[in-house]
Short mmCIF file of C-alpha atoms in Angstrom, two decimals:
data_model
loop_
_atom_site.label_atom_id
_atom_site.label_comp_id
_atom_site.label_asym_id
_atom_site.label_seq_id
_atom_site.Cartn_x
_atom_site.Cartn_y
_atom_site.Cartn_z
CA MET A 294 21.49 -4.08 14.14
CA THR A 295 20.59 -7.76 14.30
CA VAL A 296 19.69 -9.20 10.91
CA LEU A 297 17.15 -11.99 11.43
CA SER A 298 16.87 -13.00 7.79
CA GLU A 299 17.62 -11.67 4.33
CA GLY A 300 15.93 -12.41 1.05
CA LYS A 301 16.08 -11.32 -2.57
CA THR A 302 14.36 -7.97 -2.10
CA LYS A 303 14.37 -7.22 1.63
CA ARG A 304 16.02 -7.91 4.96
CA ILE A 305 14.38 -8.38 8.34
CA ILE A 306 16.09 -6.94 11.39
CA ALA A 307 15.15 -6.95 15.07
CA GLY A 308 12.72 -4.16 15.94
CA PRO A 309 13.10 -1.44 18.58
CA ARG A 310 10.95 -3.32 21.09
CA LYS A 311 10.22 -6.92 21.94
CA GLY A 312 7.98 -8.72 19.47
CA THR A 313 8.63 -6.35 16.57
CA VAL A 314 10.76 -6.38 13.44
CA LEU A 315 11.79 -3.90 10.79
CA LEU A 316 11.28 -4.91 7.15
CA GLN A 317 13.90 -3.10 5.09
CA ALA A 318 13.38 -2.96 1.33
CA LYS A 319 16.29 -3.27 -1.08
CA ASP A 320 16.63 -1.51 -4.43
CA THR A 321 16.18 -4.88 -6.13
CA LEU A 322 13.61 -6.51 -8.39
CA THR A 323 13.58 -10.16 -9.36
CA GLY A 324 11.55 -12.14 -11.88
CA GLY A 325 11.22 -15.65 -13.25
CA ASP A 326 11.41 -17.15 -9.76
CA ALA A 327 14.65 -15.23 -9.15
CA ALA A 328 16.17 -16.16 -12.53
CA VAL A 329 16.21 -12.44 -13.48
CA ARG A 330 17.47 -9.70 -11.19
CA ALA A 331 18.11 -5.97 -11.43
CA GLU A 332 19.07 -3.03 -9.21
CA ILE A 333 16.91 0.07 -9.62
CA ASN A 334 17.65 3.30 -7.79
CA GLN A 335 15.13 4.17 -5.06
CA ILE A 336 12.81 1.25 -5.87
CA GLY A 337 13.02 0.17 -2.22
CA ALA A 338 11.72 3.52 -1.01
CA ALA A 339 8.90 3.41 -3.58
CA LYS A 340 7.81 -0.06 -2.50
CA THR A 341 8.02 0.86 1.18
CA ARG A 342 5.67 3.80 0.71
CA GLN A 343 3.28 1.68 -1.38
CA ALA A 344 3.24 -1.03 1.29
CA ALA A 345 2.67 1.45 4.12
CA LYS A 346 -0.34 2.99 2.36
CA THR A 347 -1.73 -0.41 1.35
CA MET A 348 -1.33 -2.10 4.73
CA GLY A 349 -2.72 1.02 6.42
CA LEU A 350 -5.81 0.82 4.25
CA LEU A 351 -6.32 -2.85 5.12
CA ALA A 352 -5.93 -2.15 8.84
CA ARG A 353 -8.58 0.59 8.60
CA CYS A 354 -10.87 -1.95 6.97
CA GLY A 355 -10.56 -4.20 10.03
CA ILE A 356 -8.29 -6.78 8.42
CA PRO A 357 -5.71 -8.16 10.86
CA THR A 358 -2.19 -7.30 9.73
CA ALA A 359 1.31 -7.29 11.22
CA PHE A 360 1.90 -3.71 10.04
CA ILE A 361 2.42 -1.00 12.69
CA GLU A 362 3.94 2.02 10.92
CA GLN A 363 6.53 3.19 8.42
CA GLN A 364 9.91 4.10 9.88
CA GLY A 365 12.23 5.97 7.54
CA ASP A 366 12.35 5.72 3.77
CA ILE A 367 12.85 1.97 3.42
CA ALA A 368 11.59 0.36 6.64
CA LEU A 369 8.24 -0.86 7.98
CA LEU A 370 7.78 -1.58 11.67
CA CYS A 371 5.75 -4.76 12.04
CA ASP A 372 4.77 -7.34 14.62
CA GLN A 373 7.14 -10.27 14.55
CA CYS A 374 5.51 -13.30 12.94
CA GLU A 375 6.26 -16.89 12.18
CA MET A 376 5.57 -16.86 8.46
CA LEU A 377 3.51 -19.56 6.79
CA PRO A 378 5.34 -21.07 3.79
CA LEU A 379 2.40 -20.19 1.56
CA GLU A 380 1.29 -17.60 -0.97
CA PHE A 381 -2.42 -16.86 -1.23
CA VAL A 382 -3.42 -15.54 -4.65
CA VAL A 383 -6.80 -13.98 -5.42
CA ARG A 384 -7.88 -13.41 -9.02
CA ARG A 385 -10.60 -11.30 -10.60
CA TYR A 386 -9.34 -12.11 -14.08
CA ALA A 387 -7.99 -15.31 -15.62
CA TRP A 388 -4.45 -14.25 -16.43
CA GLY A 389 -0.80 -15.10 -15.88
CA SER A 390 0.09 -18.57 -14.64
CA PHE A 391 -3.59 -19.39 -14.21
CA LEU A 392 -3.87 -19.78 -17.98
CA LYS A 393 -1.04 -22.32 -17.95
CA ARG A 394 -3.02 -24.45 -15.49
CA ARG A 395 -6.38 -23.73 -17.13
CA PRO A 396 -5.76 -23.12 -20.85
CA ASP A 397 -9.51 -23.51 -21.44
CA PHE A 398 -9.86 -19.93 -20.14
CA SER A 399 -7.51 -18.50 -22.80
CA GLN A 400 -9.34 -16.06 -25.08
CA THR A 401 -8.93 -12.73 -26.82
CA GLN A 402 -10.25 -10.74 -23.85
CA PRO A 403 -9.29 -11.67 -20.27
CA TYR A 404 -12.05 -13.67 -18.59
CA ARG A 405 -13.51 -11.91 -15.53
CA PHE A 406 -14.71 -14.06 -12.64
CA ASP A 407 -18.04 -13.02 -11.10
CA GLN A 408 -16.63 -13.97 -7.69
CA PRO A 409 -12.92 -13.66 -6.86
CA LEU A 410 -11.07 -16.95 -7.24
CA TRP A 411 -8.47 -17.88 -4.61
CA GLU A 412 -5.51 -20.24 -4.92
CA ILE A 413 -2.63 -21.38 -2.73
CA PHE A 414 1.01 -21.91 -3.67
CA HIS A 415 3.71 -23.40 -1.45
CA LYS A 416 6.84 -21.27 -1.11
CA ASP A 417 9.16 -24.27 -0.86
CA SER A 418 10.26 -25.74 -4.17
CA VAL A 419 9.63 -29.36 -5.16
CA VAL A 420 12.58 -31.23 -6.64
CA ILE A 421 12.04 -34.60 -8.30
CA PRO A 422 14.36 -37.38 -9.56
CA PRO A 423 16.92 -37.61 -11.02
CA HIS A 424 18.12 -34.63 -8.97
CA VAL A 425 17.13 -36.40 -5.74
CA PRO A 426 16.29 -40.04 -4.87
CA ALA A 427 12.63 -39.22 -4.20
CA PRO A 428 10.53 -36.04 -4.52
CA GLU A 429 11.39 -33.59 -1.79
CA GLN A 430 10.82 -30.00 -0.78
CA MET A 431 13.52 -27.46 -0.12
CA THR A 432 13.54 -23.72 0.38
CA GLU A 433 13.86 -21.57 -2.72
CA ASN A 434 17.28 -20.42 -1.48
CA GLN A 435 18.48 -24.02 -1.28
CA ALA A 436 17.00 -24.83 -4.69
CA ARG A 437 18.53 -21.70 -6.20
CA GLU A 438 22.01 -22.64 -5.02
CA LYS A 439 21.77 -26.13 -6.50
CA PHE A 440 19.55 -25.91 -9.55
CA LEU A 441 19.43 -22.35 -10.94
CA THR A 442 21.87 -21.85 -13.81
CA GLN A 443 22.55 -18.94 -16.15
CA GLU A 444 20.06 -20.54 -18.56
CA GLY A 445 17.37 -20.76 -15.87
CA TRP A 446 15.96 -23.45 -13.61
CA LEU A 447 16.86 -27.06 -14.36
CA GLU A 448 14.06 -29.33 -15.51
CA GLY A 449 12.52 -31.21 -12.62
CA VAL A 450 12.63 -28.25 -10.21
CA TYR A 451 9.23 -26.70 -9.46
CA THR A 452 9.19 -23.36 -7.67
CA ASP A 453 6.05 -22.16 -5.89
CA PRO A 454 4.06 -25.36 -6.57
CA TYR A 455 0.28 -25.13 -6.78
CA SER A 456 -1.45 -26.66 -3.75
CA VAL A 457 -4.68 -28.66 -3.82
CA CYS A 458 -5.80 -28.81 -0.19
CA GLU A 459 -7.57 -32.03 0.78
CA ALA A 460 -8.33 -33.59 4.15
CA ASP A 461 -5.86 -36.42 3.51
CA GLY A 462 -3.02 -34.07 2.58
CA TRP A 463 -1.97 -31.18 0.39
CA HIS A 464 -1.18 -32.26 -3.16
CA LEU A 465 1.49 -30.22 -4.92
CA TYR A 466 1.50 -29.70 -8.70
CA SER A 467 3.45 -27.62 -11.17
CA ALA A 468 2.17 -24.04 -11.15
CA LYS A 469 2.84 -23.79 -14.88
CA ALA A 470 1.05 -26.80 -16.35
CA PRO A 471 -2.51 -28.18 -16.35
CA ILE A 472 -3.46 -29.84 -13.06
CA LYS A 473 -3.92 -33.50 -13.87
CA GLY A 474 -2.59 -36.92 -13.01
CA THR A 475 -0.38 -37.74 -10.06
CA PRO A 476 0.87 -34.78 -8.00
CA LEU A 477 4.57 -34.03 -7.72
CA MET A 478 4.26 -34.97 -4.06
CA THR A 479 1.77 -34.91 -1.19
CA ILE A 480 2.55 -33.25 2.15
CA ALA A 481 0.81 -32.99 5.51
CA PRO A 482 -1.64 -30.05 5.68
CA VAL A 483 0.10 -26.81 6.57
CA LEU A 484 -3.07 -25.49 8.18
CA LYS A 485 -6.04 -27.02 9.93
CA ALA A 486 -9.27 -26.82 7.95
CA ASP A 487 -10.78 -24.17 10.25
CA GLU A 488 -7.60 -22.08 10.07
CA LEU A 489 -7.65 -22.19 6.29
CA ARG A 490 -11.28 -21.06 6.20
CA GLN A 491 -10.49 -18.28 8.67
CA ILE A 492 -7.67 -16.99 6.50
CA ILE A 493 -9.73 -17.11 3.31
CA ASP A 494 -12.99 -15.72 4.72
CA GLN A 495 -11.66 -13.17 7.20
CA ILE A 496 -8.40 -11.98 5.66
CA VAL A 497 -7.69 -12.94 2.05
CA LEU A 498 -11.04 -12.30 0.34
CA PRO A 499 -11.93 -9.17 2.38
CA ALA A 500 -8.46 -7.75 1.66
CA PHE A 501 -8.85 -8.33 -2.06
CA LEU A 502 -12.29 -6.69 -2.12
CA ALA A 503 -11.07 -3.70 -0.11
CA LEU A 504 -8.15 -3.12 -2.47
CA GLU A 505 -10.28 -3.73 -5.54
CA GLU A 506 -12.65 -1.02 -4.36
CA ALA A 507 -9.80 1.35 -3.54
CA TRP A 508 -8.14 0.90 -6.93
CA GLY A 509 -11.49 1.20 -8.70
CA GLN A 510 -11.94 4.68 -7.23
CA ILE A 511 -8.65 5.91 -8.68
CA GLU A 512 -9.10 7.48 -12.11
CA THR A 513 -6.34 7.62 -14.71
CA THR A 514 -6.17 8.97 -18.25
CA TYR A 515 -7.36 5.53 -19.40
CA GLY A 516 -10.09 5.03 -16.81
CA PRO A 517 -10.26 3.52 -13.31
CA VAL A 518 -7.60 1.04 -12.22
CA HIS A 519 -8.60 -2.64 -12.34
CA LEU A 520 -7.13 -4.97 -9.74
CA VAL A 521 -6.49 -8.13 -11.76
CA ASP A 522 -4.94 -10.39 -9.12
CA ILE A 523 -2.89 -10.14 -5.95
CA LYS A 524 -0.59 -12.21 -3.74
CA PHE A 525 -0.79 -12.21 0.06
CA GLU A 526 1.34 -13.88 2.73
CA MET A 527 0.26 -14.82 6.25
CA GLY A 528 1.97 -15.39 9.57
CA ARG A 529 1.33 -16.28 13.20
CA ARG A 530 1.93 -13.20 15.33
CA ALA A 531 4.55 -14.00 17.95
CA ARG A 532 2.85 -12.25 20.87
CA ASP A 533 -0.50 -14.05 20.60
CA GLN A 534 -0.26 -16.63 17.76
CA ALA A 535 -3.05 -14.87 15.86
CA LEU A 536 -3.15 -15.42 12.11
CA VAL A 537 -2.52 -12.09 10.38
CA MET A 538 -1.53 -10.73 7.01
CA ALA A 539 2.22 -10.33 7.20
CA ASP A 540 5.16 -9.40 4.96
CA VAL A 541 4.27 -6.55 2.52
CA VAL A 542 1.74 -5.74 -0.18
CA ASP A 543 3.16 -3.47 -2.86
CA ASN A 544 3.65 -3.20 -6.61
CA ASP A 545 5.42 -6.57 -6.63
CA SER A 546 2.26 -8.18 -5.22
CA TRP A 547 -0.50 -7.33 -7.67
CA ARG A 548 -1.45 -6.83 -11.29
CA ILE A 549 -3.15 -3.50 -11.97
CA TRP A 550 -4.45 -2.32 -15.33
CA PRO A 551 -5.58 1.29 -15.87
CA GLY A 552 -8.86 1.13 -17.76
CA GLY A 553 -8.75 -2.66 -17.60
CA ASP A 554 -6.22 -2.74 -20.44
CA PRO A 555 -3.35 -5.23 -19.96
CA LYS A 556 -1.20 -3.13 -22.32
CA ARG A 557 -1.29 -0.36 -19.68
CA GLN A 558 0.12 -2.51 -16.88
CA LEU A 559 1.90 -0.61 -14.11
CA ASP A 560 2.95 -3.51 -11.91
CA LYS A 561 6.01 -5.74 -11.68
CA GLN A 562 4.94 -7.64 -14.79
CA CYS A 563 6.48 -4.85 -16.85
CA PHE A 564 9.86 -5.90 -15.41
CA ARG A 565 9.19 -9.59 -16.08
CA ASP A 566 8.25 -8.71 -19.67
CA GLY A 567 11.61 -7.05 -20.24
CA GLU A 568 10.63 -3.38 -20.37
CA SER A 569 13.50 -0.95 -19.89
CA LEU A 570 14.56 -0.31 -16.32
CA ALA A 571 13.78 3.38 -16.83
CA SER A 572 10.21 2.47 -17.76
CA VAL A 573 9.93 0.11 -14.79
CA GLU A 574 11.21 2.81 -12.44
CA GLN A 575 8.70 5.29 -13.86
CA ASN A 576 5.81 2.83 -13.37
CA TYR A 577 6.77 2.29 -9.73
CA GLU A 578 6.87 6.06 -9.21
CA ILE A 579 3.37 6.35 -10.73
CA VAL A 580 2.02 3.58 -8.50
CA THR A 581 3.54 5.24 -5.43
CA ARG A 582 1.66 8.45 -6.25
CA LEU A 583 -1.56 6.54 -6.87
CA THR A 584 -1.42 4.63 -3.60
CA GLU A 585 -1.18 7.96 -1.77
CA LYS A 586 -4.89 8.25 -2.63
CA PHE A 587 -5.82 5.13 -0.64
#
């Protein structure tokens, strides 16, 4: 078994044939940009089944993905990809970190966008002086080793910075503060303009709408499930360089509210909010059963 890379919640090993990999899920959840971590029995198997059903649905909808099939309890066989260092987030409701950047949307009831709103976040952290001589990017693993303490991230370290994509460069801002003034730093565009439009128009938005429809058809005691927001990752497929949805989409990726009630959340936010691990495990089991209906 050749381990190609290993992260907080999964490892990637060489697949059984050229150009493929196996994504193996761990029994681990993290929150607060990896500041909180817990081991939960069988959570890896639950997330693997969720991802297999979700990625299968997207493939049936004609959305290009790296997913091939599930292999065993905790592994997905996928096309090997060169991952983009980006997270694409689509929102139907103004919630979560969006309200930190746009506090004008804060209100008693979550604001629902008529059209889904998409955003981009860079996966590499931005570190600013005095930690470094000048603003620089480093991987989250590198930043974690240097700047994550028992009390949390040091001030001046910005994980998953918000990206404003302009022709002259991509401007990176804190994901947890209003977007104003000078950016933390500006980098060369990660994607060409036509590639960005292709990803948004042909993958990200269609995937959100397909999953929103699928969740909306699932009834619970409290009503149909509302897809609040979701995170996608993209890669260039090794065998043909095509841009495809890669990595996984599971209960760590979205917010889902039965009946549209945030108090009924079933997603990873329950872990971030400090619910008991038993409750978190139960929610993941529920979501696994629900995704079987996709």
